[in-house]
Coordinates of C-alpha atoms in Angstrom, one line a residue:
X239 CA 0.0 0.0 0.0
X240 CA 1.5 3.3 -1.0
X241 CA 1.6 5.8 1.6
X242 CA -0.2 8.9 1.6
X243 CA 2.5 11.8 0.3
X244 CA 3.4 14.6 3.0
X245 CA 1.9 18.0 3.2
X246 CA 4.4 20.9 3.8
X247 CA 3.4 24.5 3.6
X248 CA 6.0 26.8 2.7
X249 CA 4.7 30.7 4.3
X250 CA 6.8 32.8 2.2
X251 CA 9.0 32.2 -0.7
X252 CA 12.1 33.5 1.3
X253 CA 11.2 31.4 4.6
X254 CA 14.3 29.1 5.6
X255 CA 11.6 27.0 7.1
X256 CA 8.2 25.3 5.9
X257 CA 5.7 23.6 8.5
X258 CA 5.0 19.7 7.7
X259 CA 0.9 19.4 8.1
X260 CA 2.0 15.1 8.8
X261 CA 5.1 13.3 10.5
X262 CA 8.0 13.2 8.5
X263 CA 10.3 10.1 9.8
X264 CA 13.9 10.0 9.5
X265 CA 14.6 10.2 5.8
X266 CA 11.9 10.7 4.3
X267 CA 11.6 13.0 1.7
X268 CA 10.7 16.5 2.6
X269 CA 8.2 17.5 -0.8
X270 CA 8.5 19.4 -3.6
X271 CA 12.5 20.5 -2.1
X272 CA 14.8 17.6 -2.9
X273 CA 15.6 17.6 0.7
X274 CA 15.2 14.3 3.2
X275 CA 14.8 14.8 6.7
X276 CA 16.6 14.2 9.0
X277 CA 15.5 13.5 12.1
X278 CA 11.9 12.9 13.2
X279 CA 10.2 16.2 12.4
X280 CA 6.4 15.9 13.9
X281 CA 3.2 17.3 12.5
X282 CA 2.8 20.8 13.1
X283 CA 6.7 21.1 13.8
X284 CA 9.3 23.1 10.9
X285 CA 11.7 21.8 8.7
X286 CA 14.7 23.6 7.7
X287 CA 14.9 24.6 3.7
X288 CA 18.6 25.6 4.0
X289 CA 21.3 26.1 5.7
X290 CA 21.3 28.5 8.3
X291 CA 25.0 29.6 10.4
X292 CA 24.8 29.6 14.0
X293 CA 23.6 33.0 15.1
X294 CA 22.1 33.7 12.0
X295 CA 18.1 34.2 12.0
X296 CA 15.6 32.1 10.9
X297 CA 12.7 33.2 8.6
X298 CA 9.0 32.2 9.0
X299 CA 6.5 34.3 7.9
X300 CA 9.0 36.0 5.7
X301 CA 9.9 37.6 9.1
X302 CA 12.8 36.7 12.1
X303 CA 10.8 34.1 14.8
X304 CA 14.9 33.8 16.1
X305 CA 18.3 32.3 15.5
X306 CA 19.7 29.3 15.5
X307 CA 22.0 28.4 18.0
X308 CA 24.0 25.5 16.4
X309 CA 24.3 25.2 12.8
X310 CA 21.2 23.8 10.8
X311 CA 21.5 21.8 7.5
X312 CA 18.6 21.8 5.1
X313 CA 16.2 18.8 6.1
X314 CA 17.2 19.2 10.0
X315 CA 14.2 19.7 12.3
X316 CA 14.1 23.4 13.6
X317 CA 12.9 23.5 17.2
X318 CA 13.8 23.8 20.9
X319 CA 17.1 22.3 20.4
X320 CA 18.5 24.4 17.2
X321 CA 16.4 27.5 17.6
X322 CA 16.5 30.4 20.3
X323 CA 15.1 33.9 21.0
X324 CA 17.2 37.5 21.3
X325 CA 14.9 39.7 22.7
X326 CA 14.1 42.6 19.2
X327 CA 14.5 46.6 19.2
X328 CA 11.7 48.9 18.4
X329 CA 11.8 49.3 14.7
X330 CA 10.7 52.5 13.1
X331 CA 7.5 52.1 11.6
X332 CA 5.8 53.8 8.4
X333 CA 2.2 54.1 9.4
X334 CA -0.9 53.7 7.2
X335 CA -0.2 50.2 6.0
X336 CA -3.8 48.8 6.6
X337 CA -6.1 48.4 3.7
X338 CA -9.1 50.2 4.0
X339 CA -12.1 47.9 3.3
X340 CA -14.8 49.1 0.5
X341 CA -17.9 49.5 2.6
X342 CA -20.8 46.7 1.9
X343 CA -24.4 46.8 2.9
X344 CA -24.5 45.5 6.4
X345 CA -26.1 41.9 7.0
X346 CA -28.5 41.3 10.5
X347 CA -28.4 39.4 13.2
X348 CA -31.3 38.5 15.2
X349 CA -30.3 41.4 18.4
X350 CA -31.8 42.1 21.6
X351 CA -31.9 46.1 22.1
X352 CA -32.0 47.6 25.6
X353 CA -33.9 50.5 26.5
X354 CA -30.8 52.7 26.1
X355 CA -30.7 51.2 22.4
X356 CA -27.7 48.8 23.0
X357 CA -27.6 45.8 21.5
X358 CA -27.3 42.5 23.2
X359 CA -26.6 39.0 22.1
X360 CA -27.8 37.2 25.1
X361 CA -29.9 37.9 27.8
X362 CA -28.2 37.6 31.3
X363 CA -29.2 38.0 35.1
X364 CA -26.1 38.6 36.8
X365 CA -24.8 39.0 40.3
X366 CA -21.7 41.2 40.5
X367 CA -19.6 40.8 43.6
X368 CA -17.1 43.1 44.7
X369 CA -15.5 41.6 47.1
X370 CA -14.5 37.7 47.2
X371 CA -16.2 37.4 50.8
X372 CA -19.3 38.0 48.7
X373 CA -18.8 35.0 46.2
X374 CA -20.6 32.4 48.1
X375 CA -23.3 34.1 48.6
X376 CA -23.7 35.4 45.2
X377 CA -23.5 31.0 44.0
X378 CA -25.8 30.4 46.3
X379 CA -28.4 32.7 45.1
X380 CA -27.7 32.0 41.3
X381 CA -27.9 27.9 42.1
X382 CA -31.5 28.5 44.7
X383 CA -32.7 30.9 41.5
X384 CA -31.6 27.6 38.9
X385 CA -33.6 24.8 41.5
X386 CA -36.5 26.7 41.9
X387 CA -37.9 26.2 38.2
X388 CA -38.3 30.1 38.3
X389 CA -36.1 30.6 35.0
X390 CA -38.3 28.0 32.9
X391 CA -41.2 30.6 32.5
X392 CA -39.0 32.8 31.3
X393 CA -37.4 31.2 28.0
X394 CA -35.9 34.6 26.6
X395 CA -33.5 34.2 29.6
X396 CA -30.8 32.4 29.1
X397 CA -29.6 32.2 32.4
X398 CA -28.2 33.5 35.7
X399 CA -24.5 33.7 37.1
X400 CA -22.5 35.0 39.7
X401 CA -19.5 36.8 38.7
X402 CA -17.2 36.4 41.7
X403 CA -13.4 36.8 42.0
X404 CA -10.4 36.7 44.4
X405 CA -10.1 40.4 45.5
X406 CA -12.3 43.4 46.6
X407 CA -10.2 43.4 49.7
X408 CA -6.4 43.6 51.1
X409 CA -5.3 46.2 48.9
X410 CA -4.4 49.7 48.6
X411 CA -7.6 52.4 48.8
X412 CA -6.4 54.3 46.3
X413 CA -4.1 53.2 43.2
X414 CA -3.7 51.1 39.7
X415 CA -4.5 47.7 41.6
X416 CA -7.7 48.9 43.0
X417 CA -8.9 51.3 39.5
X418 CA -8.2 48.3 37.1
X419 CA -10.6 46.1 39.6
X420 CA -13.0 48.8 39.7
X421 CA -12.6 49.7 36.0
X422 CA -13.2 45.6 35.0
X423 CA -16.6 45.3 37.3
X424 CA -18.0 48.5 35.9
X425 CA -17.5 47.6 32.5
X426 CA -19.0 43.9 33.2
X427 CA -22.2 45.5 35.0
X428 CA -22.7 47.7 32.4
X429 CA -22.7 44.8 29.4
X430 CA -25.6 44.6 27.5
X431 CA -26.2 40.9 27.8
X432 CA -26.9 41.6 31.9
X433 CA -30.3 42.3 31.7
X434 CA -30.8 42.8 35.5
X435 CA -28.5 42.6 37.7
X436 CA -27.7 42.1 41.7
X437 CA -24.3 43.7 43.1
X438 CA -23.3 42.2 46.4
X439 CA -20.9 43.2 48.6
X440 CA -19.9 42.2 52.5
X441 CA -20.2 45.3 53.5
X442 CA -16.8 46.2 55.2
X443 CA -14.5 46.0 51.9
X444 CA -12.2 48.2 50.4
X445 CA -14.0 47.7 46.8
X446 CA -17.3 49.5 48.1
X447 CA -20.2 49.2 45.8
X448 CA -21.0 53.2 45.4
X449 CA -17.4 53.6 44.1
X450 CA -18.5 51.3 41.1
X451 CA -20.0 53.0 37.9
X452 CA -23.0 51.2 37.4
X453 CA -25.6 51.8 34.8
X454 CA -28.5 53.8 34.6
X455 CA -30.9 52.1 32.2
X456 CA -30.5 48.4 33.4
X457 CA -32.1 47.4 36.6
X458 CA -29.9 47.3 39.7
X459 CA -30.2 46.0 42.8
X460 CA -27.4 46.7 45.0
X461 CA -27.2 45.2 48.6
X462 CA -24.5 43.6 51.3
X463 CA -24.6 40.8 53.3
X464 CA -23.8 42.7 56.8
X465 CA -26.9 45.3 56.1
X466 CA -29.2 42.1 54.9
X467 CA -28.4 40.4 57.9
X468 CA -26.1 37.7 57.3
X469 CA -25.1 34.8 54.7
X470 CA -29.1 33.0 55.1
X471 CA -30.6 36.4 54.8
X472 CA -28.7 37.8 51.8
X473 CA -29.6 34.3 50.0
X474 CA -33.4 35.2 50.4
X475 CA -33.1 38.9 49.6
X476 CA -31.3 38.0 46.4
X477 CA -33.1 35.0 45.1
X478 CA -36.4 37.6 45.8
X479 CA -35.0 40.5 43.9
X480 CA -34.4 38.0 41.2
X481 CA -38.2 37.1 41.4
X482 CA -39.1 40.5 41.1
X483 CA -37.4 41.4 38.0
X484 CA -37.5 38.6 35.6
X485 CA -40.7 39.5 34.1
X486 CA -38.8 42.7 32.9
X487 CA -36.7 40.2 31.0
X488 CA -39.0 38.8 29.1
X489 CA -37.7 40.0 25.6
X490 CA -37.8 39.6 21.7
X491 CA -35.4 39.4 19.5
X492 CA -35.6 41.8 16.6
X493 CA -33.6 42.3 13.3
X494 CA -30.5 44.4 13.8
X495 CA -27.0 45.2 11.9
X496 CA -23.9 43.3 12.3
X497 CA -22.4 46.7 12.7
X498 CA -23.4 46.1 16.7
X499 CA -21.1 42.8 16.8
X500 CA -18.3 43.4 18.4
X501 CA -15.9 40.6 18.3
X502 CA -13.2 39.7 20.3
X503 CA -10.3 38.0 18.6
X504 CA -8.7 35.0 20.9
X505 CA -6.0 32.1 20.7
X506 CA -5.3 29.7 23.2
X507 CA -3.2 26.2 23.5
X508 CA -1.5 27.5 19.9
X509 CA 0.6 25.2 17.9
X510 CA 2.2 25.0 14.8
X511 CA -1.4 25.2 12.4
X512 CA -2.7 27.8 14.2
X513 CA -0.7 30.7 11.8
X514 CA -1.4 29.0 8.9
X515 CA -5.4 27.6 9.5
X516 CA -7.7 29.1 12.2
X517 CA -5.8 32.9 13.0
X518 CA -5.7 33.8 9.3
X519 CA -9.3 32.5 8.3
X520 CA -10.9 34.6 11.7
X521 CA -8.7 37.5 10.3
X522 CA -10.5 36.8 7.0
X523 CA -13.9 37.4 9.2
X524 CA -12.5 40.1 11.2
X525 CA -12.0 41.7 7.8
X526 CA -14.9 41.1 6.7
X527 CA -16.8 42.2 9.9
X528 CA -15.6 45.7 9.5
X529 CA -16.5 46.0 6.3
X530 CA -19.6 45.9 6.9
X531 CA -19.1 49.0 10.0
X532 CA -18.4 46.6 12.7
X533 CA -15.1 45.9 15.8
X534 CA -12.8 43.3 16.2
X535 CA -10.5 43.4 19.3
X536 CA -7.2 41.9 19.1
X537 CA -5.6 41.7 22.6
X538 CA -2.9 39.5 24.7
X539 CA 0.0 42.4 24.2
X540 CA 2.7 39.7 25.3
X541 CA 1.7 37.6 22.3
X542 CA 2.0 40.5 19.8
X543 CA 5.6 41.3 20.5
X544 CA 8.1 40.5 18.0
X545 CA 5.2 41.3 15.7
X546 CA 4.1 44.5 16.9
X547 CA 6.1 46.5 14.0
X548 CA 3.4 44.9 11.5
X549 CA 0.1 45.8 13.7
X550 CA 1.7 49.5 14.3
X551 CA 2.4 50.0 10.5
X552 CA -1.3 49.7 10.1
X553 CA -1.9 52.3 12.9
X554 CA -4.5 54.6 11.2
X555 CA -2.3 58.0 13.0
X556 CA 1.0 58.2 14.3
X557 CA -0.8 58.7 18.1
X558 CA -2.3 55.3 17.9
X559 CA 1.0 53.5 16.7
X560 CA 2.7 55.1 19.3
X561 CA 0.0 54.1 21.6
X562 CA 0.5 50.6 21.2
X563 CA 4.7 50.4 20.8
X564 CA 4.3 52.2 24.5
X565 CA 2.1 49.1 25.7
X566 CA 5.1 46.7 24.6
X567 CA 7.6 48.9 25.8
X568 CA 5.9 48.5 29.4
X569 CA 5.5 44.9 29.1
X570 CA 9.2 44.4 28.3
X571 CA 10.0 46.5 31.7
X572 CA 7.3 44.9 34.0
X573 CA 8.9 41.6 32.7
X574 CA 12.3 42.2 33.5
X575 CA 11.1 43.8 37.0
X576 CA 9.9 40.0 37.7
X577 CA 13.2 38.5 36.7
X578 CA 11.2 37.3 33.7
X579 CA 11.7 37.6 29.8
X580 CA 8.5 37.9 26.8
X581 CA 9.7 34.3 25.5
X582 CA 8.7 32.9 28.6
X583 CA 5.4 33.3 27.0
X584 CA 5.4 30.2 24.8
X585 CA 3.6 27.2 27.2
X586 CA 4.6 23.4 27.1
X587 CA 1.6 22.4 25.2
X588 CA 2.5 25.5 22.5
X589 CA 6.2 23.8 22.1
X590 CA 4.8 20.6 21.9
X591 CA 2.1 21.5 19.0
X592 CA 5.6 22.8 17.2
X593 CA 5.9 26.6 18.0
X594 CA 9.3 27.8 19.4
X595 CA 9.5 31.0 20.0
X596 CA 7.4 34.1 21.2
X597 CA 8.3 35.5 18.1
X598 CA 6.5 32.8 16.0
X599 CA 4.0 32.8 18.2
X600 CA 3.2 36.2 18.1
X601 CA 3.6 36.2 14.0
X602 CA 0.5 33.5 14.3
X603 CA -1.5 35.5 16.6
X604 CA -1.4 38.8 14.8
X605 CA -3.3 36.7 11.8
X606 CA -5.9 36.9 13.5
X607 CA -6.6 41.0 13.2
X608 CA -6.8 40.4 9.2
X609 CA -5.2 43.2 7.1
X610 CA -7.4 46.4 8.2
X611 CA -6.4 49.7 9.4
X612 CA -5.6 49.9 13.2
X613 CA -7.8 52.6 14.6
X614 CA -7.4 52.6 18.4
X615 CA -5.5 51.2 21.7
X616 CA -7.2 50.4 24.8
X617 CA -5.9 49.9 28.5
X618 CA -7.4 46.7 30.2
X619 CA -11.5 46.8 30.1
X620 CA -11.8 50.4 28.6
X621 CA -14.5 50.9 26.8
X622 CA -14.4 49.9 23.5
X623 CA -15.9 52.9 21.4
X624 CA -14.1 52.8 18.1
X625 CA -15.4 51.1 15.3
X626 CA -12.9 48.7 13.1
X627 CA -9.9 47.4 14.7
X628 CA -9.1 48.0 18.2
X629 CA -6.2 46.8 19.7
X630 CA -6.7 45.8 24.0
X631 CA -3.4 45.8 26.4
X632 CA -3.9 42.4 28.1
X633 CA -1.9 39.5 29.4
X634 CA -1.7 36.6 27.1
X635 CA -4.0 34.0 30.1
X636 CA -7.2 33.1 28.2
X637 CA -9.5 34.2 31.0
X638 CA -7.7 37.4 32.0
X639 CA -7.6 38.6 28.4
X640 CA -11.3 37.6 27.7
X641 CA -12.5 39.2 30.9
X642 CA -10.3 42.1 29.7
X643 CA -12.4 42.1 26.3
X644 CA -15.8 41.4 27.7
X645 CA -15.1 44.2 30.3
X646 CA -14.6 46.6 26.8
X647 CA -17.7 45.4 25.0
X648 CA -17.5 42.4 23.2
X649 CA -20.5 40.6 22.6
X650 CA -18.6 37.5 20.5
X651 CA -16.4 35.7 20.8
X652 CA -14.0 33.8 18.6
X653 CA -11.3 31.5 20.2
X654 CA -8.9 29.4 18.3
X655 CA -7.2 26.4 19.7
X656 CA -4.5 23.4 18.5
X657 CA -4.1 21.8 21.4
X658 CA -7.6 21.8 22.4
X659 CA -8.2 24.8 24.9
X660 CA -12.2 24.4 26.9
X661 CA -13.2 27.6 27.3
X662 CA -16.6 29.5 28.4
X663 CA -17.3 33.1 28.6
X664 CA -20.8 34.3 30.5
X665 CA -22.4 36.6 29.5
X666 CA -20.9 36.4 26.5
X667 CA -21.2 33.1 23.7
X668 CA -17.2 31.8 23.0
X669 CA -16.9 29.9 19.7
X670 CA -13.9 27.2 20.0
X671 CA -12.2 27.2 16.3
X672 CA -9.9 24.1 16.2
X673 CA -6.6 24.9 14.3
X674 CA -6.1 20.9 13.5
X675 CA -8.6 18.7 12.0
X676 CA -7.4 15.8 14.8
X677 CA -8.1 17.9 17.8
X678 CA -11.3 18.8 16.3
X679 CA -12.5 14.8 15.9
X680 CA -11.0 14.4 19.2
X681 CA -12.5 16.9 21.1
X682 CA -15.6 17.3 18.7
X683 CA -18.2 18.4 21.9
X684 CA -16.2 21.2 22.5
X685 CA -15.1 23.0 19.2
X686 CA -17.8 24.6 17.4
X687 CA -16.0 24.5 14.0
X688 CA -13.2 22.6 12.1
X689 CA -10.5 25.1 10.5
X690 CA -8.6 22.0 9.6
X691 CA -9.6 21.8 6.9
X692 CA -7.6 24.4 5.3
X693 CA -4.5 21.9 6.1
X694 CA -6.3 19.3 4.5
X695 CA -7.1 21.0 1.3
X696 CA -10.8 21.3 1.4
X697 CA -11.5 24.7 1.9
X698 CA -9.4 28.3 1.1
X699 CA -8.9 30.7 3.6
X700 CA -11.5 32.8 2.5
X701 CA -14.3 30.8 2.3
X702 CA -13.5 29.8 6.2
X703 CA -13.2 33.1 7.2
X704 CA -17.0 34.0 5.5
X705 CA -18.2 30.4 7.3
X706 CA -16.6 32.0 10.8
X707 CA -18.5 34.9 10.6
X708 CA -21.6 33.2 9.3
X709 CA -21.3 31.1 12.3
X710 CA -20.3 34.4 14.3
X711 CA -23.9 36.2 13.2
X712 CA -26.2 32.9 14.2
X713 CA -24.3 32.6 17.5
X714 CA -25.0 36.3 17.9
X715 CA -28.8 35.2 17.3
X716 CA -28.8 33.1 19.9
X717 CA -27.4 30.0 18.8
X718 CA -26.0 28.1 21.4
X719 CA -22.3 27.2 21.5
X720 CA -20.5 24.4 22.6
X721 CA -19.2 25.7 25.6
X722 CA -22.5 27.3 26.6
X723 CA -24.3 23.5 25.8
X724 CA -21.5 22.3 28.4
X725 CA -21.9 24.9 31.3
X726 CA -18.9 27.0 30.6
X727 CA -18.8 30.3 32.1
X728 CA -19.5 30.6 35.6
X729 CA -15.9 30.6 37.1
X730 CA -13.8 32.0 33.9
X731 CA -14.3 35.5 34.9
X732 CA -10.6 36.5 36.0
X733 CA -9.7 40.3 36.4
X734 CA -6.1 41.2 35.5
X735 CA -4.3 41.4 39.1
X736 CA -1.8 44.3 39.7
X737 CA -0.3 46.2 42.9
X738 CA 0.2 44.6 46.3
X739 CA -1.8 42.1 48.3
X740 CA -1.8 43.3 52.2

């Protein structure tokens, strides 16, 4: 039986590397090069096209991803043991380097519009805390609301959660720590998928509940478990104040434009397909998205350096590349203040799936964003108020930078995993996009969508990118995810953590 011939994808005609798509064994012939391997090089993993000198760099991308540190012959695997990082310089930067997308007729989703006129894609009661000492509390209210059947006359609800976290308390009164917590609850209270809310506090806190912004057209009940009486009482004060709103809840959905999507751009447990499958067919959508007048976020700043010089030459203004060079700039210090270093960024399961280096990482992720002008930079769960592409500053940890985004605005979505991330994100729907057609069929409850099939020759980038954002505008409309089918969502809210504990 003749065995079926090796895939290899070749990025860039001037790449000293291409990416094998199956195993290549010990002398087998690398395709379409002349070249044998030779050593095992693994699915997902690079081969080398040439020769490159010690110390010289390697090319992926058409761009550096870091230099080898022994010699490598053509055929050789390129990895961990052959391949290292040397941390890059600011590069100067010409600006405007985004394409501009010609404007098309917006398509509509099936929205829920708030009194204020916001547009929601689900339809969330939520119980803020903010304070941890307040997180039992607010699970036990959520979980008596779930047992007591009240939720089932109310089918245009899709649910209620507690959003609880580990501070609130034991830090500073004043200062960044304390205004990013502050900043992150705010911007979650005042989401359009919360409905109605509860926010609960202890009572004795340094996070007190007047000092949070909360909003004025949704309905609030705000309340602490010293004034209510204690744990028992605050449970039956809060499952009541649930009763006593859902009725208001009861909504329709209505036609609305896909210029009210807002769509948060995510990778998690990356490997080697993910630059070349899933991140450039959501950038496709991404792209597509704004045509038609509506955001994409791209976040995770450590995951965008060594790649930053190609998002900032899209910057739509010299202010708002600036903007964002200043966000790495302040990673690279906080870093090295923590004895750290950026490349410390790739994670075991990344290396194993076949990426190396931060830099190639980061290459991969920035695929994601699509090819559109870069029209604005925001701090950790700002408010997202530009339309197009917005860039967030966030850490690179799936929940953090999700809560970041959510915190912003984003009503969608979209995160792409190779090694198989499980991810939920109340009260907002997360679609799972695997990278890799095999972690797809092996994890098939939990991916919402196959991107494999770029790799395996079935689909272009371009018709994948317009089935993700088909699929983006029916989740939107209330289909249900995979994550939400499985009960994701309750405990992946994570606020980014910063200043001292006391």
């Amino acid at each position: 039986m003749t065995p079926e011939p090796t895939r290899l994808v070749r990025l860039r005609a001037d790449d000293s590397v291409a990416v094998t798509l199956d195993p290549l064994p010990a002398g087998t012939p690398v395709p379409g090069t002349g070249l044998v391997s030779r050593q095992l090089v693994p699915a997902g993993h690079k081969v080398a096209l040439s020769a490159v000198g010690a110390g010289a760099p390697v090319l992926k991308y058409g761009q550096v991803i870091g230099h080898a540190t022994t010699p490598i012959e053509p055929g050789d695997h390129v990895h961990l043991h052959n391949l290292g990082y040397h941390d890059t310089v600011d590069q100067d930067v010409a600006i405007g380097g985004g394409v501009v997308p010609e404007p098309v007729p917006a398509a509509t989703f099936q929205g829920i519009v708030r009194a204020d006129g916001r547009v929601a894609t689900r339809n969330y009661v939520g119980i803020i805390t903010s304070v941890n000492c307040s997180a039992t509390v607010a699970k036990l209210i959520a979980d008596q609301v779930r047992m007591s059947g009240r939720l089932a006359a109310h089918p245009s609800v899709d649910g209620i959660v507690a959003i609880t976290h580990g501070s609130g308390c034991g830090l500073a009164s004043d200062g960044e720590g304390l205004d990013l917590l502050k900043r992150t609850l705010s911007g979650y209270a005042d989401h359009p998928n919360f409905g109605a809310l509860i926010v609960l506090g202890l009572g004795c806190e340094v996070n007190q509940i007047a000092e949070l912004e909360l909003p004025e057209h949704t309905p609030v009940v705000g309340m602490t478990i010293q004034e209510a009486g204690g744990t028992a009482a605050a449970v039956r004060a809060g499952v009541q104040a649930v009763a006593d709103v859902l009725d208001r809840l009861d909504v329709q959905r209505q036609p609305v434009p896909v210029s009210e999507l807002v769509l948060g751009l995510k990778c998690g447990g990356s490997d080697g397909y993910s630059g070349i499958t899933a991140n450039p067919a959501l950038g496709v959508a991404a792209d597509l998205l704004i045509a038609q007048g509506g955001t994409a976020v791209l976040c995770e700043t450590p995951e965008i350096y060594g790649a930053e010089h190609l998002l900032a030459a899209r910057a739509e203004s010299r202010e708002v590349a600036d903007a964002l060079l200043a966000r790495i700039a302040w990673w690279r210090e906080y870093t090295a203040k923590h004895g750290g270093s950026l490349d410390n960024n790739p994670s075991p399961g990344n290396k194993e799936g076949g990426i190396t280096t931060i830099l190639e990482k980061s290459l991969g992720a920035v695929a994601k964003s699509g090819s559109t002008p870069l029209r604005a930079v925001r701090r950790f769960a700002e408010r997202i108020d530009s339309r197009g592409l917005v860039f967030m500053d966030t850490p690179g940890y799936d929940p953090v930078s999700v809560t970041g985004m959510v915190a912003g605005g984003a009503n969608v979505v979209c995160f792409t995993t190779g090694r198989g991330s499980v991810y939920g994100c109340k009260p907002v729907p997360s679609l799972k996009l695997a990278t890799n057609t095999a972690v797809y069929q092996r994890m098939t409850e939990d991916m919402d969508l196959n991107c494999g099939v770029v790799a395996d020759g079935e689909m272009s980038l371009d018709e994948l990118g317009r089935r993700i954002l088909d699929i983006v505008v029916a989740t939107a409309s209330g289909q249900q995810t995979a994550s939400e089918a499985l009960g994701f969502g309750d405990e992946e809210f994570a606020p980014w953590q910063l200043g001292a504990v006391m």
